[in-house]
Structures are given as structure tokens and as C-alpha cells.
Amino acid sequence: KFFNLPELMNLFREVADIKTADQLHLPTPEVEYHNIVAQPTAHQKEMVQALSERASKVHSGTIDPSEDNMLKITGDGRKLGLDQRIINQLLPDEPGTKVNQCVNNIVQIWRDGEADKLTQLVFCDISTPQAAPSQKVAKVLDNPTLHALEEAIPLPDAEPAFTIYEDIRQKLIAQGMPADQIAFIHEAKTEVQKKELFSKVRTGQVRVLLGSTAKMGAGTNVQDRLVALHDLDCPWRPGDLAQRKGRIERQGNQNPLVHVYRYVTEGTFDAYLWQTVENKQKFISQIMTSKSPVRSCDDVDETALSFAEIKALCAGDPRIKERMDLDVEVARLKLMKADHQSKQYHLEDQLLKYFPQEIETNKGYIKGFEADLETLAAHPHPQDGFAGMEIRGDILTDKENAGAALLDACKEVKGSDPVQIGSYRGFSMSVEFVAWKQEYTLLLRGQMTHRATLGADPRGNLTRIDNALAQMAQRLEAVQNQLSNLCQQQAAAKEEVGKPFPYEDELKRKNARLVELDTLLNIDGKGRSAPETVIAKSARPSVLEGLKRPVPPRSPEKKPKQHEEVR
């Protein structure tokens, strides 16, 4: 569990620049999602019940963890949700399974995209292609004698193990797809082979590519003709799911609309696995957000289902799905409430400090500009001549002489501090050298400071000075507009501050229902089984009292531990 998340993220942002996809506005295709739900077979239903019985034994402690445990049960549940033949390849291949529905969708999209050679990706992390056992042995041992024996006395090839990959390939070929248009990412062993394979997918020579997230995730650039992506199973990490989607929702895809198919077998662990990934993403989203994060949140990093969750899933209890939906909704509302409170605190700070200070500052600017405008009006520029400029005590009435004297004064500026050189039209003049701009700036000071950049042309400098003074009215108008905006913002902030969170009642109602469901389902609020009994704090034995009791004599059967005597 993490606390003080706003402070943690402020610290993290000192070293990290976080930009999410919705902030970047990259030219990526629009994604349309399709959730394909397959009904479980009779064998799958029976085996899910068997998983429930296994979970009961593990929960009761009657079986050794090395023989069976919740992680193993969860792994078997994932395999079962994908295809019953992974558990036992002798089980029948029934037409309504999600693998067969996936094959039908692939073939249909393949036919529809024949003209443009549109391509598809299929992701599956379970039942991936495996090397033959004999090849594995030779690779591990790398023994020349073993290789010689294999060549002299060839052993009969073992029956290949069932894999979903090969099953899909054979079914696609049976429905008319050429074998050379189907490829496994596992067949590309080297970087050169991968580049060649990716090139074939980009040009449409290979139109269906199957792979796992680890091998076909980051670094796979085959998006040019991709029109569909199929998620046959659910990965454990939301980052893996983002990597999958990132193969098709990517710059360079020629299709304005692409499709992501996600396949779920009802009544198995599939729905829960997708919900678990959503919960993990919920935790990440609470951190990686432009809004103010909540004060605290729980990490979600458990890869095994709890006993209570397996029992609810196997019983088909609708409350487990209600609880999952409520969990996500309550987290979303808490994030919205935290953002609302953060904005309220920000408004209070602005009303106490920011708005009063800025309003007074801008009022001072207005007074300064108005005074300078009066000074400027009192020293008008003659229509038929030059007002005259005082430089180093000399009154110069000729433009050429004044411009030349101004350039000579610039040469006397040695450091970065402004140097007083004279006055013009009622304003004192200083010159400074701005090192980072590598240029001289003239400062005309009255109540406010007015700047003019100096160049090499003497007459041009005088024109720049007059232009800087002429812009005074525009600067005054800009400050007046700024003051008006600040007053409007202050009035709006006064109306908003103190407003309650608009969804407070909904949050309380849903949070209360979530607590109620946790109690009914025997879950502690984090997806884990609650302990059987809870001892009240007042009823717990005192540690100090325990220390006062006499130590019971050591059992003679147990060998005493050897301790080094300390004197």
C-alpha cells in the first residue's frame, strides 16, 4: 500500500516527464473493440468444478503446497479457459469454443481484405510452439557423440504435443488460406529472420502472424496493413495488454479504423483475469494521471486467485462480478473526489494569496503607466523637429549627433549592470548589455521601465526609442485587461470554493455495497480470503505478561540449540 501519492508524484516529476497517449494526439487509427463470449463446454464446466475442489483442499491445508497450490490452480484455470484440449488433447474439439470462433473471424477478415492484402495479429501466451524433445536434448547437451548416435540410429519422432498455434494454422489452411500466408513469430530465431518476417507482414506476403506478448510485443513494427488483432488469452500485466494494442494502434497504419477482438469463455477464469488486469490498470492510472492522485492506494500484484474467488466463480455467483464492477467504480469516484479536494485547496490558496497579490500588482502597474503617459504628454515630440536628448550632460538637438553619442555611450558599458547615460522626453536613460542575447538594450525609466533594443544605425535607434514609448498605451490596455480577468477569476473562485463533491452520495452508497459484498463473499477488500477468526485487540494476550511467566522446561525429545555463551 502506498501513501502520500501526491507528494510522491511531485518528487517523481522532478526527474520524469510523463506524457500519456491522450496528451500526444498522435495520428493513430481509431480502435473498435469486439468482446467475443464463448459458452463453456460440458467438460469445461466439470473441470472448473474440479478446480474448486482442489482449491478447497489447498485452503484447508490437507495437501502439500509442493503438490498443489493456488498458483497452479490458477494456471490450470487459464489453460482451461483457452481450450480444454490443452489439459488433455484427447478431449473433443467442439465448434463453439473461443479458438474456433477466432479462426472463423480470422478467415472472414482475410477474405474481406484480399484486395488490399490486409493483415492480422493473433496473441496467445499459452500453449506456444515447443521444440521437439530430441532437439531440446541435443541443444542442451550439445554433445557430438549424441548427434552421431542420432544420425546413425534415427529414433522415431515422438508425437508432437498439442498447441493452439498449430491447431489454428491447420484450421486456417483447411478453410483455404495458403500456408505461406500464416507464420509464427517463434519461427524467426534471429534478428535477421525477424526483420525478414516483419517485412513480409508489412507488404502483405504474410497475412496472419501468431505470437506471444514476450516475442511479438515491443519492437514489432508490422502495422502498415494491420486491420485486426485477436487477444485469445489475457496477460497478467496491463503493460502487456498495452504492448499488444500498440502493435496496431500505431503511426503508419494505413487503415483509419482497426479492430481488436478479445475472446472470453464464460464460466471460467477468463472474466476474472480480464477484471484483474483492469484492477491493475486502475492502480497505475491513479498514479500516471494529469489529475491530483489519491492520498493512498493498494498495489495489485497477485497472480493467484483466492479461495473465496474460485468458489464464487465456480458457483456462478453473480455477486463476484458485481463486486469487481463496484471496485473499479469506487476507485474512480475516489480519484474524482481527490481531484475535487485538490482543486478546492488550490482555490483557497488562490483566494488567500495569488489573487490579492496579482490584483494589487496590476493596479500598481496601471498607476505607473498612467503616470508615464502624463509625463510623455508633457514632453511631446515636435512635429517638425527633434525633441532633444541629454547624454552625459550634453543637450543634443540634432538626430545624427544624438544617435552617434548614444552609440559611443554603449561602448562604455563594461559589465551587465545598467549604466545611467542621460534622459529623453522626461524619462531617464540607462544602457545594459544582455549577454545571452548578445545585444544592447536601452532602458527608459519613469514609474515603469520601457525597453528598446539598440542596433548599429544611429537614426534607427532613435526610431526604436520613440516606438517603445508609443507602445505605452497598448501596454496599459493589456494590464487593464489582465486586471479585469483576475477580478472575474476571483469572483468565479469565490463561487466554486466550498462546494461539496457532487458524487459524494453515490460514492458512499457504492462503497457501502462493496463492503457488504466483501463480507458476504468472505473477501478482505483486496481480493484475498478473509481470515477465519479475528481476535479483538483488547482480548489479545499481553506481550509483557507473557515475559513475566516462567519459561516452561524444554522437551527432552528436542535437541537444544547451540548458543555461544556471552560473558
Coordinates of C-alpha atoms in Angstrom, one line a residue:
K1 CA 0.0 0.0 0.0
F2 CA 1.3 3.4 -1.0
F3 CA 0.6 6.6 1.0
N4 CA 1.1 10.4 0.2
L5 CA 0.8 9.8 -3.5
P6 CA 0.6 13.5 -4.5
E7 CA 3.9 14.2 -2.8
L8 CA 5.4 11.0 -4.3
M9 CA 4.4 12.1 -7.8
N10 CA 5.6 15.6 -7.3
L11 CA 9.0 14.1 -6.4
F12 CA 8.9 11.7 -9.4
R13 CA 8.0 14.5 -11.8
E14 CA 11.3 16.3 -10.9
V15 CA 13.1 13.5 -12.8
A16 CA 10.4 12.3 -15.2
D17 CA 8.4 13.9 -17.9
I18 CA 5.1 12.0 -18.1
K19 CA 3.1 12.1 -21.3
T20 CA 0.2 9.8 -21.9
A21 CA -1.2 8.9 -25.3
D22 CA -4.2 11.2 -24.9
Q23 CA -1.9 14.1 -24.5
L24 CA 0.3 13.4 -27.5
H25 CA -2.5 13.3 -30.2
L26 CA -0.5 11.0 -32.5
P27 CA -2.0 10.2 -35.9
T28 CA -3.1 6.6 -35.0
P29 CA -6.2 4.7 -36.3
E30 CA -9.4 4.5 -34.4
V31 CA -9.8 1.3 -32.5
E32 CA -13.1 -0.6 -32.3
Y33 CA -13.3 -3.4 -29.7
H34 CA -15.2 -6.6 -30.0
N35 CA -15.8 -8.9 -27.0
I36 CA -16.5 -12.4 -28.1
V37 CA -18.1 -14.6 -25.5
A38 CA -17.9 -18.4 -25.9
Q39 CA -20.2 -20.7 -23.8
P40 CA -18.3 -23.4 -21.8
T41 CA -18.4 -27.0 -22.9
A42 CA -19.7 -29.7 -20.6
H43 CA -16.1 -30.8 -20.0
Q44 CA -15.0 -27.3 -19.1
K45 CA -17.8 -27.0 -16.6
E46 CA -16.9 -30.2 -14.9
M47 CA -13.2 -29.3 -14.8
V48 CA -13.9 -25.9 -13.3
Q49 CA -15.8 -27.7 -10.5
A50 CA -12.8 -29.9 -10.1
L51 CA -10.6 -26.8 -9.7
S52 CA -13.0 -25.7 -6.9
E53 CA -12.5 -29.0 -5.1
R54 CA -8.7 -28.6 -5.4
A55 CA -8.9 -25.1 -4.0
S56 CA -10.9 -26.4 -1.0
K57 CA -8.1 -28.9 -0.3
V58 CA -5.4 -26.3 -0.6
H59 CA -7.4 -23.9 1.6
S60 CA -7.9 -26.5 4.3
G61 CA -4.2 -27.4 4.3
T62 CA -4.7 -31.1 3.7
I63 CA -2.4 -31.1 0.7
D64 CA 1.3 -30.3 0.5
P65 CA 2.0 -27.0 -1.4
S66 CA 4.6 -28.7 -3.5
E67 CA 1.9 -31.0 -4.9
D68 CA -0.9 -28.4 -5.4
N69 CA -1.3 -24.7 -4.7
M70 CA -3.4 -21.7 -5.7
L71 CA -1.0 -20.5 -8.3
K72 CA -1.0 -23.9 -10.0
I73 CA -4.8 -24.0 -9.9
T74 CA -5.0 -20.5 -11.4
G75 CA -2.6 -21.7 -14.2
D76 CA -4.7 -24.7 -15.0
G77 CA -7.8 -22.4 -14.9
R78 CA -6.2 -20.1 -17.5
K79 CA -5.4 -23.1 -19.8
L80 CA -8.9 -24.4 -19.4
G81 CA -10.4 -21.1 -20.3
L82 CA -8.4 -21.1 -23.5
D83 CA -9.1 -24.7 -24.7
Q84 CA -9.9 -27.9 -22.9
R85 CA -7.5 -29.8 -25.2
I86 CA -4.5 -28.1 -23.5
I87 CA -5.4 -30.0 -20.4
N88 CA -5.9 -33.3 -22.3
Q89 CA -5.6 -33.4 -26.1
L90 CA -7.9 -36.4 -26.3
L91 CA -10.8 -34.2 -25.3
P92 CA -13.1 -33.3 -28.3
D93 CA -12.8 -30.1 -30.3
E94 CA -16.2 -28.5 -30.1
P95 CA -17.3 -25.9 -32.6
G96 CA -18.4 -23.1 -30.2
T97 CA -15.1 -22.7 -28.4
K98 CA -13.4 -19.3 -28.5
V99 CA -10.5 -20.8 -30.5
N100 CA -12.9 -21.9 -33.3
Q101 CA -14.7 -18.5 -33.1
C102 CA -11.3 -16.8 -33.5
V103 CA -10.5 -18.9 -36.6
N104 CA -13.8 -18.0 -38.2
N105 CA -13.2 -14.3 -37.6
I106 CA -9.7 -14.5 -39.0
V107 CA -10.9 -16.3 -42.2
Q108 CA -13.7 -13.8 -42.7
I109 CA -11.4 -10.8 -42.3
W110 CA -8.8 -12.5 -44.5
R111 CA -11.3 -12.8 -47.3
D112 CA -12.7 -9.3 -46.9
G113 CA -9.2 -7.8 -47.0
E114 CA -8.0 -9.8 -50.0
A115 CA -7.8 -6.8 -52.4
D116 CA -5.6 -4.7 -50.1
K117 CA -3.7 -7.6 -48.6
L118 CA -4.8 -6.6 -45.1
T119 CA -3.0 -8.4 -42.3
Q120 CA -3.9 -9.7 -38.8
L121 CA -2.1 -10.5 -35.5
V122 CA -3.1 -13.2 -33.1
F123 CA -1.7 -13.0 -29.5
C124 CA -1.7 -16.1 -27.3
D125 CA 0.7 -16.6 -24.3
I126 CA -0.4 -20.1 -23.5
S127 CA 0.3 -23.3 -25.5
T128 CA 3.0 -21.7 -27.6
P129 CA 5.0 -23.8 -30.1
Q130 CA 7.6 -26.0 -28.5
A131 CA 10.8 -27.6 -29.9
A132 CA 10.8 -31.3 -30.3
P133 CA 12.2 -33.2 -27.2
S134 CA 15.1 -34.7 -29.1
Q135 CA 16.1 -31.3 -30.4
K136 CA 15.9 -29.9 -26.9
V137 CA 18.2 -32.6 -25.6
A138 CA 20.8 -32.0 -28.3
K139 CA 20.6 -28.3 -27.8
V140 CA 21.2 -28.6 -24.0
L141 CA 23.9 -31.2 -24.2
D142 CA 25.5 -30.1 -27.5
N143 CA 27.3 -33.5 -27.5
P144 CA 28.9 -34.6 -30.8
T145 CA 28.6 -38.2 -29.7
L146 CA 24.9 -37.8 -29.2
H147 CA 24.5 -36.1 -32.6
A148 CA 26.4 -39.0 -34.2
L149 CA 24.2 -41.6 -32.5
E150 CA 21.0 -39.7 -33.6
E151 CA 22.2 -39.8 -37.2
A152 CA 23.3 -43.4 -37.1
I153 CA 20.2 -44.8 -35.4
P154 CA 17.4 -42.3 -36.1
L155 CA 14.8 -42.6 -33.3
P156 CA 11.1 -42.5 -34.2
D157 CA 9.7 -38.9 -33.8
A158 CA 7.6 -38.5 -30.8
E159 CA 4.0 -37.5 -31.3
P160 CA 4.0 -33.7 -31.3
A161 CA 2.4 -32.1 -28.3
F162 CA -0.9 -30.3 -28.9
T163 CA -0.5 -26.5 -29.3
I164 CA -3.1 -23.9 -30.0
Y165 CA -0.8 -22.3 -32.6
E166 CA -0.6 -25.4 -34.8
D167 CA -4.3 -26.1 -34.3
I168 CA -5.2 -22.6 -35.6
R169 CA -2.8 -22.9 -38.6
Q170 CA -4.3 -26.3 -39.6
K171 CA -7.8 -24.9 -39.4
L172 CA -6.9 -21.8 -41.5
I173 CA -5.3 -24.0 -44.2
A174 CA -8.4 -26.2 -44.2
Q175 CA -10.6 -23.2 -44.9
G176 CA -8.5 -22.2 -47.9
M177 CA -5.8 -19.9 -46.6
P178 CA -2.3 -20.6 -48.2
A179 CA 0.2 -22.0 -45.7
D180 CA 2.8 -19.4 -46.7
Q181 CA 0.5 -16.6 -45.6
I182 CA 0.5 -17.9 -42.0
A183 CA 3.5 -17.5 -39.7
F184 CA 4.6 -18.0 -36.1
I185 CA 6.8 -15.4 -34.5
H186 CA 8.6 -18.3 -32.9
E187 CA 9.9 -19.5 -36.3
A188 CA 12.1 -16.4 -36.6
K189 CA 15.1 -17.4 -34.4
T190 CA 17.4 -14.5 -35.2
E191 CA 17.1 -10.7 -35.6
V192 CA 17.7 -11.1 -39.3
Q193 CA 14.9 -13.6 -39.6
K194 CA 12.6 -11.3 -37.6
K195 CA 13.3 -8.4 -39.9
E196 CA 12.6 -10.5 -42.9
L197 CA 9.3 -11.8 -41.4
F198 CA 8.2 -8.3 -40.4
S199 CA 8.9 -7.1 -43.9
K200 CA 6.7 -9.8 -45.3
V201 CA 3.9 -8.8 -43.0
R202 CA 4.2 -5.1 -43.9
T203 CA 4.0 -6.0 -47.6
G204 CA 1.1 -8.4 -47.1
Q205 CA 3.0 -11.6 -48.1
V206 CA 2.3 -13.0 -44.6
R207 CA -1.2 -12.0 -43.7
V208 CA -1.7 -13.8 -40.3
L209 CA 1.1 -13.7 -37.7
L210 CA 0.7 -15.5 -34.4
G211 CA 2.9 -14.9 -31.4
S212 CA 3.1 -14.3 -27.7
T213 CA 3.4 -10.9 -25.9
A214 CA 7.0 -11.5 -25.0
K215 CA 8.1 -12.2 -28.6
M216 CA 5.7 -10.1 -30.5
G217 CA 5.3 -7.1 -28.2
A218 CA 7.7 -4.1 -28.1
G219 CA 9.8 -3.7 -31.2
T220 CA 7.4 -5.4 -33.6
N221 CA 6.7 -2.9 -36.4
V222 CA 4.3 -4.5 -38.7
Q223 CA 1.4 -2.0 -38.5
D224 CA 1.3 -0.9 -42.2
R225 CA -1.6 -3.2 -43.3
L226 CA -2.9 -4.4 -39.9
V227 CA -6.7 -4.3 -39.7
A228 CA -7.4 -6.7 -36.8
L229 CA -5.8 -8.0 -33.7
H230 CA -7.0 -11.0 -31.7
D231 CA -6.4 -11.5 -28.0
L232 CA -7.0 -15.2 -27.4
D233 CA -5.9 -15.0 -23.8
C234 CA -5.4 -12.4 -21.2
P235 CA -1.9 -11.5 -20.0
W236 CA -1.2 -10.8 -16.3
R237 CA 0.2 -7.3 -16.7
P238 CA -1.7 -4.3 -18.2
G239 CA 1.6 -3.2 -19.7
D240 CA 1.5 -6.4 -21.8
L241 CA -2.0 -5.6 -23.0
A242 CA -0.9 -2.1 -23.9
Q243 CA 2.0 -3.6 -25.9
R244 CA -0.4 -5.8 -27.8
K245 CA -2.7 -3.0 -28.7
G246 CA 0.3 -0.8 -29.5
R247 CA 1.2 -3.1 -32.5
I248 CA -2.0 -2.0 -34.3
E249 CA -2.9 1.4 -32.8
R250 CA 0.3 2.9 -34.2
Q251 CA 1.6 5.6 -36.5
G252 CA 2.0 4.4 -40.0
N253 CA -1.1 2.2 -40.1
Q254 CA -2.8 2.7 -43.5
N255 CA -6.3 1.8 -42.1
P256 CA -8.4 4.6 -40.5
L257 CA -10.3 2.0 -38.5
V258 CA -8.9 -1.1 -36.9
H259 CA -10.5 -3.9 -34.8
V260 CA -9.4 -5.6 -31.6
Y261 CA -11.1 -8.9 -30.7
R262 CA -11.0 -10.2 -27.2
Y263 CA -12.2 -13.7 -26.5
V264 CA -13.7 -14.9 -23.2
T265 CA -15.0 -18.3 -22.2
E266 CA -18.0 -17.7 -19.9
G267 CA -18.0 -19.6 -16.5
T268 CA -14.2 -20.0 -16.5
F269 CA -11.3 -17.8 -15.1
D270 CA -11.3 -15.7 -18.2
A271 CA -13.6 -13.0 -17.0
Y272 CA -11.8 -12.7 -13.7
L273 CA -8.4 -12.5 -15.5
W274 CA -9.6 -9.5 -17.5
Q275 CA -11.0 -7.9 -14.4
T276 CA -7.7 -8.4 -12.6
V277 CA -5.8 -6.6 -15.4
E278 CA -8.4 -3.8 -15.2
N279 CA -7.8 -3.5 -11.4
K280 CA -4.0 -3.4 -12.0
Q281 CA -4.5 -0.7 -14.6
K282 CA -6.7 1.1 -12.1
F283 CA -3.8 1.3 -9.7
I284 CA -1.4 2.5 -12.5
S285 CA -4.0 5.1 -13.7
Q286 CA -4.2 6.5 -10.2
I287 CA -0.5 7.3 -10.4
M288 CA 0.1 8.2 -14.1
T289 CA -2.6 10.9 -14.3
S290 CA -2.6 14.6 -15.0
K291 CA -5.0 15.0 -12.1
S292 CA -4.1 15.0 -8.5
P293 CA -3.7 11.4 -7.4
V294 CA -5.5 10.0 -4.3
R295 CA -3.7 10.0 -1.0
S296 CA -3.2 6.3 -0.9
C297 CA -3.9 3.1 -2.9
D298 CA -3.2 -0.6 -2.9
D299 CA -0.9 -2.3 -5.3
V300 CA -2.4 -5.2 -7.2
D301 CA 0.2 -7.8 -8.0
E302 CA -1.2 -11.2 -7.2
T303 CA -1.1 -13.9 -9.8
A304 CA -3.2 -16.4 -7.9
L305 CA -6.9 -16.4 -7.2
S306 CA -8.1 -16.6 -3.6
F307 CA -10.2 -19.5 -2.3
A308 CA -13.2 -17.3 -2.0
E309 CA -13.0 -16.0 -5.6
I310 CA -12.6 -19.5 -7.0
K311 CA -15.6 -20.7 -5.0
A312 CA -17.7 -17.8 -6.3
L313 CA -16.5 -18.2 -9.9
C314 CA -17.3 -21.9 -9.8
A315 CA -20.7 -21.4 -8.2
G316 CA -21.5 -18.9 -10.9
D317 CA -22.2 -16.3 -8.2
P318 CA -23.2 -13.0 -9.9
R319 CA -22.0 -11.1 -6.8
I320 CA -18.4 -11.7 -7.8
K321 CA -18.9 -9.7 -11.0
E322 CA -20.9 -7.0 -9.1
R323 CA -18.1 -6.7 -6.6
M324 CA -15.5 -6.3 -9.4
D325 CA -17.5 -3.6 -11.1
L326 CA -18.1 -1.8 -7.8
D327 CA -14.4 -2.0 -7.0
V328 CA -13.5 -0.2 -10.2
E329 CA -16.3 2.3 -9.8
V330 CA -15.4 3.2 -6.2
A331 CA -11.8 3.7 -7.2
R332 CA -12.8 6.0 -10.0
L333 CA -15.1 8.0 -7.7
K334 CA -12.3 8.3 -5.0
L335 CA -9.9 9.6 -7.7
M336 CA -12.5 12.2 -8.7
K337 CA -13.1 13.2 -5.1
A338 CA -9.3 13.5 -4.5
D339 CA -9.1 15.7 -7.6
H340 CA -12.1 17.8 -6.4
Q341 CA -10.5 18.3 -3.0
S342 CA -7.2 19.2 -4.5
K343 CA -8.9 21.9 -6.7
Q344 CA -10.7 23.2 -3.6
Y345 CA -7.4 23.6 -1.7
H346 CA -5.9 25.3 -4.8
L347 CA -8.8 27.7 -5.0
E348 CA -8.4 28.6 -1.3
D349 CA -4.7 29.3 -1.8
Q350 CA -5.5 31.5 -4.8
L351 CA -8.1 33.5 -2.9
L352 CA -5.8 34.0 0.1
K353 CA -2.6 34.8 -1.8
Y354 CA -2.5 34.7 -5.5
F355 CA -5.5 36.9 -6.5
P356 CA -4.9 39.7 -3.9
Q357 CA -1.2 39.9 -4.7
E358 CA -1.7 39.9 -8.5
I359 CA -4.6 42.4 -8.4
E360 CA -2.5 44.8 -6.3
T361 CA 0.5 44.3 -8.5
N362 CA -1.6 45.1 -11.7
K363 CA -3.2 48.1 -10.0
G364 CA 0.3 49.4 -9.4
Y365 CA 1.3 48.8 -13.0
I366 CA -1.8 50.8 -14.1
K367 CA -0.9 53.7 -11.9
G368 CA 2.7 53.6 -13.2
F369 CA 1.6 53.5 -16.9
E370 CA -0.9 56.3 -16.3
A371 CA 1.8 58.5 -14.7
D372 CA 4.3 57.7 -17.5
L373 CA 1.7 58.6 -20.1
E374 CA 1.2 62.0 -18.4
T375 CA 5.0 62.5 -18.5
L376 CA 5.0 61.6 -22.2
A377 CA 2.2 64.1 -22.9
A378 CA 4.1 66.8 -21.0
H379 CA 7.1 66.2 -23.3
P380 CA 5.6 65.9 -26.8
H381 CA 7.6 65.2 -29.9
P382 CA 7.8 68.3 -32.1
Q383 CA 6.2 67.7 -35.5
D384 CA 8.9 69.5 -37.4
G385 CA 12.0 68.5 -35.5
F386 CA 13.7 66.5 -32.7
A387 CA 12.8 66.9 -29.0
G388 CA 16.4 66.7 -28.0
M389 CA 18.3 64.2 -25.9
E390 CA 20.5 64.7 -22.9
I391 CA 23.6 62.3 -23.0
R392 CA 26.4 62.7 -20.5
G393 CA 25.3 66.2 -19.6
D394 CA 25.2 67.5 -23.2
I395 CA 21.8 68.5 -24.7
L396 CA 21.8 67.2 -28.3
T397 CA 19.2 68.6 -30.7
D398 CA 20.5 67.0 -33.9
K399 CA 19.4 63.4 -34.6
E400 CA 22.7 62.4 -36.1
N401 CA 24.7 63.7 -33.1
A402 CA 22.3 62.2 -30.6
G403 CA 22.4 58.8 -32.3
A404 CA 26.2 58.8 -32.5
A405 CA 26.5 59.9 -28.9
L406 CA 24.2 57.1 -27.9
L407 CA 26.4 54.5 -29.7
D408 CA 29.5 56.0 -28.0
A409 CA 27.8 55.6 -24.6
C410 CA 27.1 51.9 -25.3
K411 CA 30.9 51.3 -25.7
E412 CA 31.5 52.5 -22.2
V413 CA 29.2 49.7 -20.7
K414 CA 31.6 47.0 -19.5
G415 CA 29.5 44.8 -17.2
S416 CA 25.9 43.5 -17.1
D417 CA 24.7 46.2 -14.7
P418 CA 22.7 49.1 -16.4
V419 CA 24.7 52.4 -16.7
Q420 CA 22.9 55.8 -16.5
I421 CA 23.7 57.9 -19.6
G422 CA 21.1 60.7 -19.7
S423 CA 17.4 61.4 -20.3
Y424 CA 14.8 61.7 -23.1
R425 CA 11.3 63.2 -23.1
G426 CA 11.2 63.2 -19.3
F427 CA 12.5 59.6 -18.8
S428 CA 15.9 58.7 -17.5
M429 CA 18.0 56.6 -19.9
S430 CA 20.3 53.6 -19.0
V431 CA 22.1 51.1 -21.2
E432 CA 22.7 47.5 -20.4
F433 CA 24.4 44.6 -22.3
V434 CA 22.3 41.4 -22.3
A435 CA 24.9 38.7 -22.6
W436 CA 22.6 35.8 -23.5
K437 CA 21.1 37.9 -26.4
Q438 CA 24.5 39.5 -27.2
E439 CA 22.8 42.9 -27.7
Y440 CA 22.5 46.3 -26.0
T441 CA 19.2 47.4 -24.5
L442 CA 18.2 51.0 -23.7
L443 CA 16.0 51.4 -20.5
L444 CA 13.7 54.4 -20.3
R445 CA 12.5 54.7 -16.7
G446 CA 9.7 56.7 -15.3
Q447 CA 7.2 55.0 -12.9
M448 CA 7.6 52.0 -15.2
T449 CA 10.5 50.7 -17.3
H450 CA 10.3 50.7 -21.1
R451 CA 12.9 48.9 -23.2
A452 CA 14.3 49.4 -26.7
T453 CA 16.9 47.1 -28.4
L454 CA 19.8 49.1 -29.9
G455 CA 21.4 48.4 -33.3
A456 CA 24.2 49.9 -35.3
D457 CA 22.1 52.5 -37.1
P458 CA 22.1 55.9 -35.2
R459 CA 18.8 57.2 -36.7
G460 CA 17.2 53.7 -36.4
N461 CA 17.9 53.6 -32.7
L462 CA 16.1 56.9 -32.2
T463 CA 13.1 55.5 -34.1
R464 CA 13.1 52.4 -31.9
I465 CA 13.2 54.5 -28.7
D466 CA 10.1 56.5 -29.9
N467 CA 8.3 53.3 -30.8
A468 CA 8.9 51.8 -27.3
L469 CA 7.4 55.0 -25.8
A470 CA 4.5 54.9 -28.3
Q471 CA 3.6 51.3 -27.1
M472 CA 2.9 52.5 -23.6
A473 CA -0.8 52.9 -24.3
Q474 CA -1.1 49.3 -25.6
R475 CA 0.8 48.0 -22.5
L476 CA -1.6 49.9 -20.3
E477 CA -4.6 48.4 -22.1
A478 CA -3.1 44.9 -21.7
V479 CA -2.6 45.4 -18.0
Q480 CA -6.2 46.7 -17.6
N481 CA -7.5 43.6 -19.4
Q482 CA -5.3 41.4 -17.1
L483 CA -6.8 43.1 -14.1
S484 CA -10.3 42.5 -15.4
N485 CA -9.6 38.8 -16.0
L486 CA -8.1 38.4 -12.5
C487 CA -11.2 40.0 -10.9
Q488 CA -13.5 37.7 -12.9
Q489 CA -11.4 34.7 -11.9
Q490 CA -11.5 35.8 -8.3
A491 CA -15.3 36.1 -8.4
A492 CA -15.6 32.6 -10.0
A493 CA -13.3 31.1 -7.4
K494 CA -15.4 32.5 -4.6
E495 CA -18.4 30.8 -6.1
E496 CA -16.7 27.5 -6.5
V497 CA -14.8 27.3 -3.2
G498 CA -16.6 25.3 -0.5
K499 CA -18.8 23.4 -3.0
P500 CA -19.2 19.7 -1.9
F501 CA -18.1 16.8 -4.0
P502 CA -21.1 16.3 -6.4
Y503 CA -20.9 12.5 -6.3
E504 CA -20.5 12.1 -2.5
D505 CA -23.8 10.2 -2.0
E506 CA -23.0 7.8 -4.9
L507 CA -19.6 7.1 -3.5
K508 CA -20.9 6.4 0.0
R509 CA -23.7 4.1 -1.4
K510 CA -21.3 2.1 -3.7
N511 CA -18.6 1.9 -1.0
A512 CA -21.1 0.6 1.5
R513 CA -22.3 -2.0 -1.0
L514 CA -18.7 -3.0 -1.7
V515 CA -18.0 -3.6 2.0
E516 CA -21.3 -5.6 2.2
L517 CA -20.2 -7.8 -0.7
D518 CA -16.8 -8.3 0.7
T519 CA -18.4 -9.6 3.9
L520 CA -20.8 -11.8 2.1
L521 CA -18.1 -13.3 -0.2
N522 CA -15.6 -13.6 2.7
I523 CA -13.1 -11.3 0.9
D524 CA -11.0 -8.7 2.8
G525 CA -11.4 -6.0 0.2
K526 CA -8.1 -6.7 -1.6
G527 CA -9.3 -9.9 -3.4
R528 CA -7.9 -12.2 -0.7
S529 CA -9.8 -14.6 1.5
A530 CA -10.5 -13.1 4.9
P531 CA -9.1 -14.9 7.9
E532 CA -11.5 -17.3 9.6
T533 CA -11.4 -15.6 13.0
V534 CA -10.4 -12.1 14.1
I535 CA -9.2 -11.6 17.7
A536 CA -10.2 -8.3 19.2
K537 CA -7.3 -6.1 20.3
S538 CA -8.5 -6.0 23.9
A539 CA -8.7 -9.8 24.0
R540 CA -5.2 -10.4 22.8
P541 CA -2.7 -11.6 25.4
S542 CA -0.2 -9.0 26.6
V543 CA 3.3 -9.4 25.5
L544 CA 4.7 -8.1 28.8
E545 CA 2.5 -10.6 30.7
G546 CA 4.0 -13.3 28.6
L547 CA 7.5 -12.3 29.5
K548 CA 6.7 -12.4 33.2
R549 CA 5.5 -16.0 33.1
P550 CA 8.0 -18.7 34.0
V551 CA 9.6 -20.4 30.9
P552 CA 8.4 -24.0 30.5
P553 CA 11.0 -26.7 30.6
R554 CA 12.4 -27.8 27.2
S555 CA 11.1 -31.0 25.8
P556 CA 13.7 -33.8 26.2
E557 CA 12.9 -35.1 22.7
K558 CA 14.0 -31.8 21.1
K559 CA 17.7 -31.2 20.7
P560 CA 18.6 -27.9 22.3
K561 CA 20.0 -25.2 20.1
Q562 CA 23.7 -24.4 20.5
H563 CA 24.3 -20.8 21.7
E564 CA 27.6 -19.2 22.3
E565 CA 27.8 -18.0 25.9
V566 CA 28.3 -14.3 26.2
R567 CA 30.0 -13.0 29.3

